[in-house]
Structure formats: structure tokens, C-alpha cells
XYZ file of C-alpha atoms in Angstrom:
686
model
C -15.075 -24.605 -49.724
C -15.138 -21.048 -48.361
C -13.893 -20.453 -44.829
C -16.147 -18.206 -42.794
C -14.058 -16.090 -40.390
C -14.391 -17.362 -36.873
C -15.626 -15.368 -33.939
C -12.856 -16.180 -31.531
C -14.049 -17.756 -28.248
C -12.943 -16.442 -24.844
C -9.250 -17.167 -24.289
C -7.060 -17.708 -21.272
C -4.113 -16.527 -23.343
C -4.243 -14.287 -26.379
C -2.792 -15.921 -29.486
C 0.585 -14.708 -30.690
C 1.066 -13.482 -34.237
C 2.670 -16.801 -35.129
C -0.343 -18.809 -34.012
C -2.560 -17.587 -36.874
C -2.665 -19.758 -39.977
C -4.054 -19.315 -43.454
C -7.012 -21.478 -44.511
C -4.901 -23.317 -47.159
C -7.592 -22.866 -49.781
C -7.034 -22.572 -53.482
C -7.648 -19.600 -55.710
C -11.166 -18.140 -55.720
C -12.228 -19.892 -52.519
C -9.404 -18.080 -50.747
C -10.507 -14.769 -52.252
C -14.067 -15.428 -51.063
C -12.734 -16.064 -47.554
C -10.771 -12.814 -47.707
C -13.915 -10.952 -48.726
C -15.930 -12.469 -45.877
C -13.226 -11.642 -43.348
C -12.801 -8.064 -44.579
C -16.569 -7.537 -44.459
C -16.650 -8.763 -40.860
C -13.934 -6.306 -39.917
C -15.766 -3.528 -41.770
C -18.885 -4.208 -39.712
C -17.016 -3.815 -36.401
C -17.588 -0.625 -34.439
C -14.552 1.539 -33.726
C -13.389 1.536 -30.113
C -15.449 4.059 -28.159
C -13.282 5.470 -25.384
C -9.656 4.615 -26.168
C -7.719 4.029 -29.421
C -10.688 5.322 -31.365
C -8.632 6.832 -34.201
C -6.392 3.759 -34.467
C -9.290 1.345 -34.762
C -11.313 3.577 -37.097
C -8.339 3.955 -39.437
C -7.679 0.235 -39.812
C -11.396 -0.557 -40.190
C -11.712 1.988 -43.005
C -8.663 0.585 -44.804
C -10.062 -2.931 -44.549
C -13.373 -1.701 -45.910
C -11.554 -0.372 -48.987
C -9.705 -3.673 -49.399
C -13.027 -5.502 -49.480
C -13.675 -3.685 -52.796
C -10.522 -5.320 -54.165
C -11.768 -8.789 -53.245
C -15.203 -8.087 -54.695
C -13.543 -7.052 -57.966
C -11.502 -10.261 -58.086
C -14.622 -12.375 -57.601
C -16.628 -10.393 -60.127
C -14.028 -10.524 -62.888
C -11.803 -13.575 -62.371
C -8.933 -13.595 -64.842
C -8.179 -17.242 -64.176
C -9.324 -20.009 -61.894
C -5.742 -20.474 -60.747
C -3.210 -18.061 -59.221
C 0.546 -18.330 -59.365
C 2.235 -19.602 -56.172
C 3.506 -16.107 -55.329
C 0.023 -14.594 -55.682
C -1.498 -17.355 -53.590
C 1.117 -16.780 -50.899
C 0.357 -13.048 -50.901
C -3.358 -13.733 -50.355
C -2.635 -16.234 -47.594
C -0.443 -13.752 -45.749
C -3.102 -11.076 -46.202
C -5.681 -13.403 -44.640
C -3.453 -13.837 -41.580
C -2.974 -10.066 -41.174
C -6.732 -9.478 -41.416
C -7.310 -12.189 -38.810
C -4.942 -10.391 -36.470
C -6.665 -7.053 -37.098
C -10.036 -8.554 -36.239
C -8.701 -10.216 -33.105
C -6.979 -7.043 -31.891
C -10.136 -4.955 -32.277
C -12.279 -7.617 -30.579
C -9.847 -7.940 -27.672
C -9.763 -4.181 -27.163
C -13.574 -3.987 -27.376
C -14.317 -6.833 -24.973
C -11.536 -6.473 -22.439
C -10.896 -4.225 -19.474
C -10.867 -0.510 -20.214
C -8.491 0.240 -17.351
C -5.960 -2.303 -18.562
C -6.422 -1.068 -22.124
C -5.494 2.383 -20.871
C -2.369 1.085 -19.147
C -1.307 -0.694 -22.354
C -2.171 2.194 -24.661
C 1.345 2.573 -26.115
C 1.800 -1.164 -26.734
C -1.586 -1.471 -28.420
C -0.999 1.635 -30.502
C 2.226 0.052 -31.725
C 0.251 -3.096 -32.490
C -2.102 -1.206 -34.796
C 0.912 0.474 -36.433
C 2.667 -2.872 -37.040
C -0.421 -4.270 -38.741
C -0.566 -1.218 -41.008
C 3.063 -1.767 -42.011
C 2.448 -5.452 -42.723
C -0.503 -4.564 -44.938
C 1.693 -2.011 -46.719
C 4.356 -4.656 -47.397
C 1.804 -7.091 -48.817
C 0.291 -4.430 -51.054
C 3.793 -3.503 -52.265
C 4.204 -6.992 -53.717
C 0.621 -7.327 -54.867
C 0.597 -8.793 -58.434
C -1.393 -6.138 -60.278
C -0.420 -7.468 -63.704
C -1.574 -11.008 -62.985
C -5.019 -10.121 -61.627
C -5.760 -7.310 -64.169
C -7.779 -4.947 -61.976
C -9.836 -2.061 -63.270
C -8.100 1.285 -63.096
C -10.369 2.563 -60.292
C -9.745 -0.452 -58.090
C -6.017 -0.397 -58.794
C -5.853 3.266 -57.797
C -7.795 2.445 -54.628
C -5.307 -0.304 -53.700
C -2.398 2.077 -54.311
C -4.107 4.631 -52.097
C -4.536 2.095 -49.268
C -0.890 1.048 -49.653
C 0.234 4.656 -49.363
C -1.927 5.231 -46.301
C -0.543 2.123 -44.625
C 3.080 3.010 -45.396
C 2.678 6.530 -44.017
C 1.072 5.274 -40.811
C 2.801 6.265 -37.577
C 2.323 5.050 -33.991
C -0.475 7.216 -32.682
C -1.320 7.769 -29.025
C -4.091 10.276 -28.507
C -2.833 12.993 -26.084
C -6.143 12.700 -24.211
C -5.570 8.952 -23.696
C -2.017 9.522 -22.458
C -3.176 12.251 -20.045
C -5.815 9.895 -18.686
C -3.236 7.149 -18.196
C -0.938 9.427 -16.246
C -3.825 10.559 -14.040
C -4.670 6.940 -13.158
C -1.030 6.214 -12.313
C -0.936 9.301 -10.094
C -4.068 8.124 -8.267
C -2.571 4.689 -7.671
C 0.567 6.334 -6.302
C -1.474 8.502 -3.909
C -3.493 5.513 -2.716
C -0.265 3.620 -2.008
C 0.767 6.568 0.163
C -2.610 6.295 1.966
C -3.946 9.516 0.416
C -7.637 9.364 -0.447
C -8.199 10.228 -4.141
C -10.006 13.416 -5.059
C -13.563 12.286 -5.832
C -14.076 14.861 -8.566
C -10.959 13.732 -10.447
C -11.828 10.100 -9.831
C -15.284 10.570 -11.308
C -13.860 12.266 -14.399
C -11.400 9.424 -14.964
C -13.938 6.600 -14.714
C -16.531 8.448 -16.793
C -13.972 9.117 -19.513
C -13.491 5.338 -19.624
C -17.234 4.748 -19.933
C -17.683 3.574 -16.334
C -20.734 5.628 -15.475
C -22.814 3.426 -13.195
C -22.630 0.574 -10.749
C -23.129 -2.236 -13.248
C -20.432 -0.981 -15.632
C -17.948 -0.853 -12.721
C -18.799 -4.425 -11.756
C -18.313 -5.544 -15.347
C -14.961 -3.759 -15.400
C -13.864 -5.564 -12.229
C -14.825 -8.908 -13.792
C -12.897 -7.995 -16.961
C -9.808 -7.126 -14.905
C -10.047 -10.413 -13.039
C -10.226 -12.265 -16.343
C -7.333 -10.198 -17.683
C -5.061 -11.651 -15.011
C -5.401 -15.005 -16.787
C -3.916 -13.461 -19.945
C -0.732 -12.338 -18.200
C 2.476 -14.297 -17.756
C 4.556 -11.917 -15.648
C 3.866 -11.232 -11.990
C 4.262 -7.455 -12.304
C 1.401 -7.199 -14.794
C -0.776 -9.355 -12.570
C 0.011 -7.168 -9.563
C -0.728 -4.015 -11.553
C -4.145 -5.412 -12.468
C -4.871 -6.247 -8.822
C -4.141 -2.605 -7.979
C -6.526 -1.434 -10.693
C -9.241 -3.722 -9.308
C -8.856 -1.995 -5.934
C -9.178 1.425 -7.566
C -12.311 0.520 -9.566
C -13.916 -1.101 -6.546
C -13.321 2.053 -4.498
C -14.672 4.254 -7.288
C -17.764 2.092 -7.587
C -18.610 2.452 -3.895
C -17.911 6.148 -3.416
C -19.264 7.404 -6.747
C -22.165 5.148 -7.626
C -23.292 3.881 -4.242
C -25.430 0.765 -4.102
C -27.663 0.812 -7.134
C -27.578 -2.979 -7.362
C -29.068 -3.240 -3.891
C -32.300 -1.794 -5.215
C -32.902 -4.956 -7.157
C -35.470 -7.121 -5.475
C -34.309 -10.424 -6.914
C -31.329 -11.205 -4.718
C -29.955 -14.452 -6.035
C -29.689 -17.387 -3.688
C -26.219 -18.117 -2.414
C -24.721 -21.117 -4.070
C -23.174 -23.649 -1.775
C -20.603 -26.243 -2.689
C -23.281 -28.861 -2.081
C -25.187 -27.475 -5.084
C -22.342 -28.538 -7.360
C -20.926 -31.867 -8.406
C -17.263 -31.611 -7.460
C -15.058 -33.666 -9.812
C -13.850 -36.767 -7.977
C -10.185 -35.918 -8.625
C -10.673 -32.568 -6.854
C -11.944 -34.154 -3.615
C -9.627 -35.098 -0.768
C -9.904 -38.885 -0.186
C -9.954 -38.237 3.577
C -12.434 -35.392 3.977
C -14.252 -35.928 0.638
C -14.239 -32.120 0.295
C -12.732 -29.839 -2.335
C -8.959 -29.674 -1.883
C -7.540 -26.209 -1.205
C -3.878 -27.197 -0.952
C -3.334 -30.591 -2.661
C -0.110 -32.388 -1.756
C 1.423 -35.717 -2.787
C 2.581 -38.261 -0.180
C 5.264 -40.933 -0.522
C 2.882 -43.425 -2.169
C 1.988 -40.975 -4.935
C -1.543 -40.336 -3.650
C -2.840 -36.775 -3.382
C -4.599 -35.344 -0.300
C -5.478 -31.930 1.036
C -2.588 -30.710 3.185
C -4.704 -30.028 6.267
C -6.368 -33.457 6.177
C -3.203 -35.489 5.656
C -1.382 -33.473 8.325
C -4.135 -34.348 10.813
C -3.895 -37.994 9.763
C -0.117 -38.101 10.303
C -0.262 -36.035 13.517
C -2.767 -38.503 14.987
C -0.093 -41.211 14.850
C -0.722 -42.904 11.504
C 2.211 -43.971 9.339
C 0.244 -45.416 6.427
C -1.371 -43.980 3.320
C -5.119 -43.646 4.048
C -6.123 -44.679 0.525
C -3.759 -47.577 -0.198
C -2.883 -48.729 3.323
C 0.823 -48.797 2.385
C 3.415 -47.669 4.910
C 4.694 -44.181 4.129
C 8.443 -44.253 3.419
C 8.645 -40.639 4.593
C 6.293 -37.892 5.748
C 7.342 -35.249 3.212
C 4.432 -33.531 1.447
C 5.024 -32.315 -2.115
C 2.692 -29.583 -3.443
C 0.605 -30.742 -6.407
C 0.629 -27.405 -8.220
C -0.805 -28.753 -11.470
C -3.883 -30.072 -9.683
C -4.179 -26.900 -7.630
C -4.258 -24.824 -10.819
C -6.951 -27.073 -12.271
C -9.043 -26.707 -9.100
C -8.597 -22.929 -9.144
C -9.683 -22.833 -12.789
C -12.750 -24.981 -12.012
C -13.727 -22.715 -9.104
C -13.375 -19.682 -11.354
C -15.655 -21.279 -13.954
C -18.226 -21.994 -11.240
C -18.074 -18.398 -10.002
C -16.394 -19.156 -6.666
C -13.205 -17.616 -5.297
C -10.427 -20.095 -4.618
C -8.424 -19.074 -1.569
C -5.706 -21.098 0.043
C -6.356 -21.437 3.766
C -4.236 -18.963 5.700
C -3.093 -16.950 2.701
C -4.144 -13.738 1.031
C -4.090 -15.161 -2.482
C -6.946 -14.523 -4.832
C -8.501 -16.988 -7.238
C -5.692 -16.252 -9.687
C -2.935 -16.835 -7.173
C -1.924 -13.159 -7.083
C -1.284 -11.594 -3.706
C -2.800 -8.227 -2.931
C -0.579 -5.227 -3.572
C -0.099 -2.294 -1.206
C -2.298 -0.208 -3.507
C -5.073 -2.820 -3.525
C -4.916 -3.204 0.256
C -5.069 0.553 0.895
C -7.902 0.915 -1.630
C -9.801 -1.831 0.213
C -9.277 -0.049 3.538
C -10.554 3.209 2.046
C -13.584 1.451 0.550
C -14.429 -0.255 3.829
C -13.977 2.936 5.838
C -16.309 4.800 3.491
C -18.984 2.089 3.659
C -18.851 1.570 7.427
C -19.090 5.320 8.075
C -21.980 5.545 5.648
C -23.742 2.630 7.360
C -23.332 4.208 10.797
C -25.033 7.372 9.577
C -27.801 5.659 7.585
C -31.186 7.097 8.510
C -33.409 4.532 6.798
C -33.553 0.803 6.261
C -33.394 1.283 2.512
C -30.184 3.301 2.777
C -28.692 0.755 5.191
C -29.662 -2.082 2.862
C -27.745 -0.501 0.009
C -24.571 -0.129 2.073
C -24.792 -3.637 3.572
C -25.272 -5.060 0.101
C -21.953 -3.454 -0.879
C -20.292 -4.836 2.260
C -21.687 -8.249 1.408
C -20.229 -8.049 -2.104
C -16.881 -6.812 -0.786
C -16.697 -9.489 1.917
C -17.028 -12.088 -0.827
C -13.860 -11.045 -2.623
C -10.830 -11.977 -0.499
C -9.343 -12.336 2.965
C -8.028 -8.765 3.062
C -11.522 -7.398 2.526
C -12.960 -9.609 5.267
C -10.223 -8.537 7.674
C -10.670 -4.832 6.887
C -14.456 -4.956 7.327
C -14.211 -6.618 10.716
C -11.399 -4.343 11.910
C -13.398 -1.275 10.866
C -16.049 -2.223 13.429
C -18.762 -3.366 11.011
C -19.897 -6.429 13.011
C -21.670 -4.567 15.878
C -23.465 -2.390 13.324
C -24.522 -5.414 11.268
C -25.997 -7.047 14.365
C -28.693 -4.346 14.522
C -30.147 -5.587 11.255
C -30.518 -9.245 12.291
C -33.604 -8.628 14.425
C -36.930 -10.194 13.460
C -38.468 -6.717 13.248
C -36.036 -5.822 10.484
C -36.812 -9.033 8.618
C -40.550 -8.419 8.709
C -40.181 -4.880 7.334
C -37.379 -5.453 4.809
C -36.464 -9.143 4.328
C -33.592 -8.424 1.928
C -31.871 -6.269 4.562
C -31.857 -9.153 7.032
C -30.552 -11.499 4.317
C -27.726 -9.118 3.403
C -26.747 -8.594 7.047
C -26.576 -12.277 7.994
C -24.842 -13.152 4.715
C -22.180 -10.504 5.326
C -21.529 -11.995 8.759
C -21.318 -15.432 7.121
C -18.710 -14.167 4.651
C -16.721 -12.502 7.436
C -16.728 -15.738 9.454
C -14.719 -17.510 6.754
C -11.605 -15.713 8.063
C -10.411 -17.482 11.209
C -9.637 -14.270 13.104
C -13.144 -12.995 12.459
C -14.736 -16.047 14.086
C -13.442 -14.830 17.441
C -14.719 -11.294 16.771
C -18.191 -12.609 15.951
C -18.353 -14.863 19.000
C -17.149 -12.069 21.297
C -19.267 -9.228 19.839
C -22.218 -8.525 22.091
C -25.415 -9.810 20.506
C -23.802 -11.169 17.325
C -24.285 -14.869 18.043
C -27.759 -14.340 19.496
C -28.654 -12.336 16.399
C -27.552 -15.166 14.111
C -29.535 -17.665 16.213
C -32.579 -15.372 16.026
C -32.371 -15.450 12.228
C -31.852 -19.225 12.344
C -35.102 -19.655 14.287
C -37.334 -16.941 12.859
C -35.656 -15.431 9.800
C -37.988 -13.746 7.340
C -36.884 -15.942 4.435
C -35.407 -19.388 3.951
C -32.362 -17.748 2.420
C -31.753 -15.851 5.669
C -32.266 -19.012 7.744
C -29.993 -21.044 5.474
C -27.217 -18.464 5.650
C -27.588 -18.334 9.442
C -27.149 -22.129 9.476
C -24.062 -21.767 7.264
C -22.706 -19.197 9.747
C -23.168 -21.703 12.596
C -21.365 -24.252 10.449
C -18.468 -21.849 9.862
C -18.147 -20.846 13.525
C -18.286 -24.470 14.687
C -15.101 -25.152 12.744
C -13.292 -23.914 15.874
C -13.412 -26.712 18.458
C -14.055 -24.445 21.450
C -16.935 -22.711 19.654
C -18.349 -26.072 18.580
C -18.795 -26.942 22.241
C -20.429 -23.642 23.172
C -22.763 -23.724 20.168
C -23.794 -27.288 20.987
C -24.818 -26.187 24.490
C -27.431 -23.831 23.049
C -30.685 -25.741 22.570
C -31.971 -22.950 20.316
C -29.172 -23.672 17.849
C -30.025 -27.369 17.688
C -33.742 -26.640 17.453
C -33.256 -24.123 14.662
C -31.036 -26.429 12.614
C -33.378 -29.398 12.971
C -36.410 -27.307 12.020
C -34.673 -26.122 8.848
C -33.874 -29.693 7.849
C -37.463 -30.763 8.465
C -39.241 -27.904 6.696
C -36.784 -25.925 4.579
C -35.912 -26.044 0.863
C -33.020 -28.182 -0.340
C -30.272 -25.528 -0.168
C -31.196 -24.523 3.379
C -31.485 -28.176 4.416
C -27.924 -28.849 3.250
C -26.606 -25.797 5.104
C -28.256 -27.012 8.309
C -27.106 -30.621 7.880
C -23.413 -29.745 7.535
C -23.721 -27.539 10.630
C -25.251 -30.460 12.555
C -22.454 -32.727 11.315
C -19.878 -30.298 12.675
C -21.639 -30.137 16.059
C -21.765 -33.940 16.170
C -17.975 -33.970 16.082
C -18.013 -33.181 19.826
C -19.072 -35.992 22.182
C -20.797 -33.631 24.630
C -22.993 -32.274 21.856
C -24.216 -35.687 20.718
C -26.449 -36.226 23.756
C -28.134 -32.865 23.200
C -28.582 -33.627 19.498
C -30.246 -36.951 20.361
C -32.503 -35.252 22.912
C -33.368 -32.636 20.301
C -34.582 -35.343 17.913
C -31.712 -35.402 15.427
C -32.016 -39.139 14.758
C -35.750 -38.901 14.095
C -35.044 -35.940 11.820
C -32.354 -37.876 9.954
C -34.658 -40.858 9.528
C -37.306 -38.586 8.059
C -35.099 -37.078 5.326
C -32.592 -39.868 4.727
C -34.284 -40.868 1.470
C -33.897 -37.356 -0.006
C -30.426 -36.538 1.407
C -28.645 -39.848 2.025
C -25.043 -38.574 1.818
C -25.337 -35.915 4.510
C -27.757 -37.690 6.836
C -25.950 -41.015 7.004
C -22.715 -39.238 7.988
C -24.576 -37.520 10.822
C -26.058 -40.835 11.922
C -22.612 -42.441 11.916
C -21.169 -39.686 14.117
C -24.110 -39.718 16.536
C -24.310 -43.490 17.114
C -20.538 -43.752 17.580
C -20.353 -41.005 20.183
C -23.802 -41.439 21.691
C -24.895 -43.815 24.423
C -27.818 -46.191 24.857
C -30.342 -43.503 23.919
C -28.677 -42.965 20.552
C -28.633 -46.662 19.740
C -32.276 -47.065 20.751
C -33.291 -44.088 18.633
C -31.348 -45.422 15.660
C -33.087 -48.814 15.783
C -35.786 -47.631 13.367
C -33.179 -46.512 10.843
C -31.705 -49.987 10.287
C -33.826 -50.828 7.252
C -33.127 -47.453 5.659
C -29.410 -47.903 6.195
C -29.646 -51.296 4.502
C -31.371 -49.610 1.539
C -28.472 -47.163 1.251
C -26.042 -50.089 1.288
C -27.940 -51.496 -1.671
C -28.388 -48.348 -3.765
C -26.332 -45.464 -2.323
C -23.134 -43.823 -3.525
C -19.771 -45.243 -2.449
C -19.321 -42.669 0.328
C -22.903 -43.145 1.578
C -22.505 -46.936 1.576
C -19.280 -46.574 3.523
C -20.949 -44.468 6.239
C -24.017 -46.738 6.294
C -21.851 -49.830 6.832
C -19.860 -48.100 9.585
C -23.085 -46.972 11.280
C -24.584 -50.474 11.197
C -21.377 -51.945 12.666
C -21.591 -49.506 15.590
C -25.317 -50.097 16.138
C -24.879 -53.877 16.107
C -21.933 -53.825 18.470
C -23.548 -51.466 20.953
C -27.137 -52.662 20.521
C -26.494 -56.381 20.870
C -28.380 -59.384 19.562
C -31.743 -57.648 19.241
C -30.333 -55.151 16.750
C -28.466 -57.843 14.796
C -31.660 -59.891 14.630
C -33.482 -56.912 13.117
C -30.736 -56.538 10.507
C -30.842 -60.253 9.713
C -34.534 -60.040 8.773
C -33.706 -57.820 5.771
C -33.904 -59.928 2.595
C -30.582 -60.421 0.832
C -28.542 -58.598 3.474
C -25.541 -60.936 3.080
C -25.537 -60.478 -0.681
C -25.560 -56.711 -0.128
C -22.541 -57.033 2.162
C -20.695 -59.027 -0.496
C -21.463 -56.339 -3.096
C -20.016 -53.620 -0.865
C -16.971 -55.781 -0.159
C -16.450 -56.143 -3.893
C -17.027 -52.624 -5.161
C -17.060 -50.170 -2.242
C -14.359 -47.875 -0.884
C -11.532 -49.468 1.051
C -13.049 -48.431 4.373
C -16.497 -49.486 3.170
C -15.194 -52.946 2.272
C -13.648 -53.383 5.702
C -16.815 -52.283 7.476
C -18.933 -54.595 5.302
C -16.613 -57.499 6.141
C -16.930 -56.706 9.842
C -20.710 -56.514 9.573
C -20.860 -59.833 7.744
C -18.749 -61.443 10.474
C -21.093 -60.062 13.146
C -24.129 -61.487 11.313
C -22.534 -64.931 11.002
C -21.444 -65.019 14.635
C -25.000 -64.118 15.650
C -26.415 -66.826 13.382
C -24.024 -69.358 14.951
C -25.039 -68.353 18.470
C -21.594 -66.975 19.304
C -20.780 -63.812 21.210
C -20.740 -60.724 18.995
C -17.416 -59.121 18.105
C -17.646 -55.944 20.185
C -14.033 -55.137 20.902
C -11.764 -54.184 18.043
C -12.551 -51.965 15.126
C -11.127 -53.108 11.829
C -10.121 -49.575 10.917
C -9.599 -46.464 12.967
C -12.902 -45.010 11.805
C -13.023 -42.516 14.665
C -9.965 -40.730 13.330
C -11.350 -40.808 9.813
C -14.722 -39.380 10.820
C -13.202 -36.736 13.066
C -11.141 -35.469 10.182
C -14.185 -35.471 7.917
C -16.076 -33.309 10.400
C -13.123 -31.032 11.068
C -12.469 -30.429 7.405
C -16.030 -29.627 6.369
C -15.505 -26.041 7.567
C -13.125 -25.501 4.667
C -15.948 -25.551 2.147
C -17.739 -22.430 3.389
C -18.048 -20.197 0.330
C -18.634 -16.448 0.237
C -22.237 -15.525 -0.493
């Protein structure tokens, strides 16, 4: 069997020289594999901007070696080689594998990082030349009986390899020093000379907006290949430089695209069960292990313990101590999953990026310079098209990290963004309104920015205007997500709930909007329902009727809202929820574990507060007791307890006894409050 050389898949870590292995094939099959591998290398293009001479030299030598392998296949002396000859071929296969991998890595990776590593990579090419020279020195010419021409060619290649020296092109070295000088000036808060900056990036092949964005993505991926913190920090600095160059040199060419992609929300994805906090059911940002060995998100378990609990929420066991141990292995897995899904993973309250690398002074100053340039450009924009381009860049920048969000807000961008939320803007240029409201959404992820948005004149009213009459569903959905983000602060949750236009806008989106926008609005409503004063206004606004109307399509989100509303609402809430009893029973029968849990808790509250008439309605549902037994046997721990309570209520009603209306089996209020409070942690940059 002949081994076809593999095209190496994307790697988190580049393989070391020792990780390559020979195919362990015999004789002519091994030679055929060597020919195939050498032909693949020969077909590779030399590196275009850096290490061009190094790569061209080794490709040409490999091309000449392919003639050797062709000769061996054409005129085989024997079907079997001696052990020493076989070993020579196996080692040659490994060296050729490494040559191919090195060229591919240099071709597909970051150009900026390639430039910084120019000496190391040049030495790498030199080492491979020397290894080829050594193998050709011991090549068994007598055993294989080559033609004179081919033998002379092999000797020539051996001589070329042995005379090889580490080669760094003076132009490449000059370019490297210029980049280092720019980074040093940025660290000292000196704005780079735009003419020199343009020359540097163009010499690296970064000549338009899209190539700069690809370079930034390559640098971000390159961080995964590094083991030492200094290299990671250096790459973060380079990202800041490229991002600045992209904005000041190439403007906003991507904003001219008309197909702005819809913002993904976490609700669009299926989060692995092990990545969800058992308390909040949301993606964990800072997983920690408690005394029982269970893992929770730090914020959720802290709220649980601070509210007076001394047991493990999942197992019910008493906690021997309240120490929380970081689950770093799980955190790394979550960060990797987020990266694969295209989402940044930021620990709450930190400046870490998705790769866990804190911003350097260079990166921070480069971000400040980028923001300053964009905000000044936006203030002087004379047309909507020009403003749209700049806001698109601010939107992209606000998606990256906490430092960027802080810099944009501190530079005074929020009041300027507010101007582009008006309905008149949306009717003339819908994408401009989308970009403006989405930028505000991204900024609101940072806690300090929530206060700025709420206190900026016209900002909240502008978001509400988009919520009610945005030009597109994307704009309305992102306005709803902004309300959701702002309502994560308890004081703002109250003030937002007092605005009937907010409630009306959210309910209208759920009734008429597409799925993504519906989910954005539902989580915002769930947050508002976490405040008792807001519940009455939600009921008056028709939230229960709305929930009943969409509960079949969105059971998870709607049943949680219904649970919060009936628990905190009065007689009006219970009366309005009467018509939802049969639908809640259907969820108990067919819903997910979390939906069944909320449905059971909601029915317990309705029965206790609604009295015998409500219990009688529940009792008319065929097989309701069997459904309760199923939940008690296979539901979540809280779901089992609620099902048991509901079954007891049904039996007491059937026996003509007073209903159990006093003690809850589990402190569900604390559990639900934490669920609502923690939902704000899943706002993702758009």
C-alpha cells in the first residue's frame, strides 16, 4: 500500500520534529510514498512576502529529489532494500514531511507573527537543509545503481544542502525592526506615522480591509499555538497594531456590503449540558467546584450561599465548607467551545480575551488610538453612508473585548450613536440603524457602560424607539437584547419595567417577530419579571396571553416567564393563567427536563393561589397523575419535588381536604431569582 501524504488539518499546537513518523512501508511502496510527497512539495507555491528565497530553495531541491524517486521506481534493482537503505528512506520521508508542514504553516499563518519569528523560521529551513545533506551523504548509491545523470543530480543536491547557510533577507529584517519601533512608539502613546504604517502593512500583503481582518483572525488563532505568556502578549500587541492600521488606512469597506449577517444569540446554539450552570442553566463563565464535587458558575453559587443556603443545590447534601475551587480544565473547554462557535469568552469583571491573555499596554493604547480616530471621524461625517461605515467599524471593535467597549464609551461615542437610532434614519438606511443599536448593545455588556447608556440623554428612548418601530427585525431584536442587558442591573430593571412602551414593544416582538427576535424579547421579559413591581404591569400588558399564544413554539422560555409571573403576581395573574393549565400539562408530558420543572412549579403556584376551581380544571386532564409520576421518576431534583407537591394537592382535593397552601417544598423563589439574575451573563457581542 502506498501512503498518500496528508494535508495536515488545523492544529492547536504545531507538531514537534519528534512527532513525525515514517509510514513503516516496505521497499518500493515506501519509494512511491516518497515520490508522492516530494511531488506535493514541488507543487507548493513559494512564500510570497517573507522567507521567499528560503522556501523557493527547499522546494527546488525537493523537486530535484523527486527525479531520484522516479528513477528508483522506473528501474528497480531489487524488490527488497537492505535495512540501512530502508532506514535512510524512512528518515528522508520524515524530513520531507517536516518541510511540507513548515511551508504550509508559513503560508497559512499570520504574516505579522511570521515576521517576528523570521530568524527562528530561517534557522528552521537551514536545519532541514542540513538534515537532507546528512541523509544524502549516507545514501547507498552502489545498492540502488542509479544512472550517471541521476547520481550527479543527487550529488549536486547534497552539495547545495551542505553549503546552505541561515538566510534572513535584509528587507525582511528591516521590516521587522520597523514594526518593533512602531509598537514601542504606540506604548509611549505616540501615534504611528500613517505613511510608514501603510508601507509596512502593504509589504506584508495587507492591502485592504478583508486582508487585515483575516490577519487579525490568524493572530488570534496563533495564540493557541504558543506556550509562553510573553509570546501570547506579543501577539495581542500585534493584533492592536493591525486593528488600528485597518481602521485608519482602509476605512470601512466591509460596511458597504448589504448583507449584514444576523447576530447570533446563545439561544441559537445547543450549549453542551456540562457547560451549563445547574442553577442558572446558562453557560458558565467562571466554573468552580464546591465541597460535594459539583460544579457551578461562581456568580450563581455565591448568590445561593449568600442567600443563606448551606446545601449543594444539585445533590441537597450539606456543604462541609464554602470554599470554591476554580475548575480550570472545564473553563478551558468552555473557552475552546466558544471560540469554535465564533463567540468571545470573557470572564465577568476581567479584561481577558477568549484565549485568556490580558491586554498589553501596546494593545490598550492601540485600541484608544483606533477609537479616537473612529469617533472623531463619526462626529465629522457628512452623510449617512459615511456614518454607517464608521459605526460598522465601532460595532466590530465593540465586539472584541472589554477594553474596546470601555474606550468607545469613554471617548463619547454613545451620544453620537443615539442620533442614528431615530425612525427617520431607519427608513432611509436600515443598516445604519441596525449598526447603531447593535453597537450600543455591545457596549452595554460592560457593567460601567450600562450606567452611561441609562444616563445619556435620549439613549434609552432611542433604544425603545427602535424596539417599537425599528426598520428591520434585526434592529428590533437587538434593541430587545439591549433592554435585556440593561435590566441585569436591579435598579434599571425597575425603571425599565415602569415604561409601558418597553413592555409593549417586547410583547409585540414575541407575537409577530422571527424566532431570533422572539428569543431576545422573551429573555428581556424574563429579566423584567424578576421584579415584583413589574409583574403587575406585565400582566396588564398581556404577557400571559402572549405566553399562552407562543408556548407551543417556545416552551422553555415561555414557561419560565409564566412561573415568575404567577409566583409574584396577584389574583389577576392567576386568573389570566387559568387558560394555560392544559398547555402546562402538555409540557409536563412532552417537554425538556428544565421546561417540565418550570411547568410543575407554575402549576403548584396556580393551584395554591387559585384554589379548588383551578385544581378541578387540572384534574380533568386525562392521565395527569401518571404524568406526575413520570416527572417524579425522571425529572430534575426540583422538578420531582414540585411534581410530588402537585400530586399531593390533587389527592387532597379529591379527598375533600383543604389544599396545602402554606409551605413550599423547595425554596423555588431563590432558585428562580438566581435564574433571572444570571441570564444577563449570556449577552453576546453582535
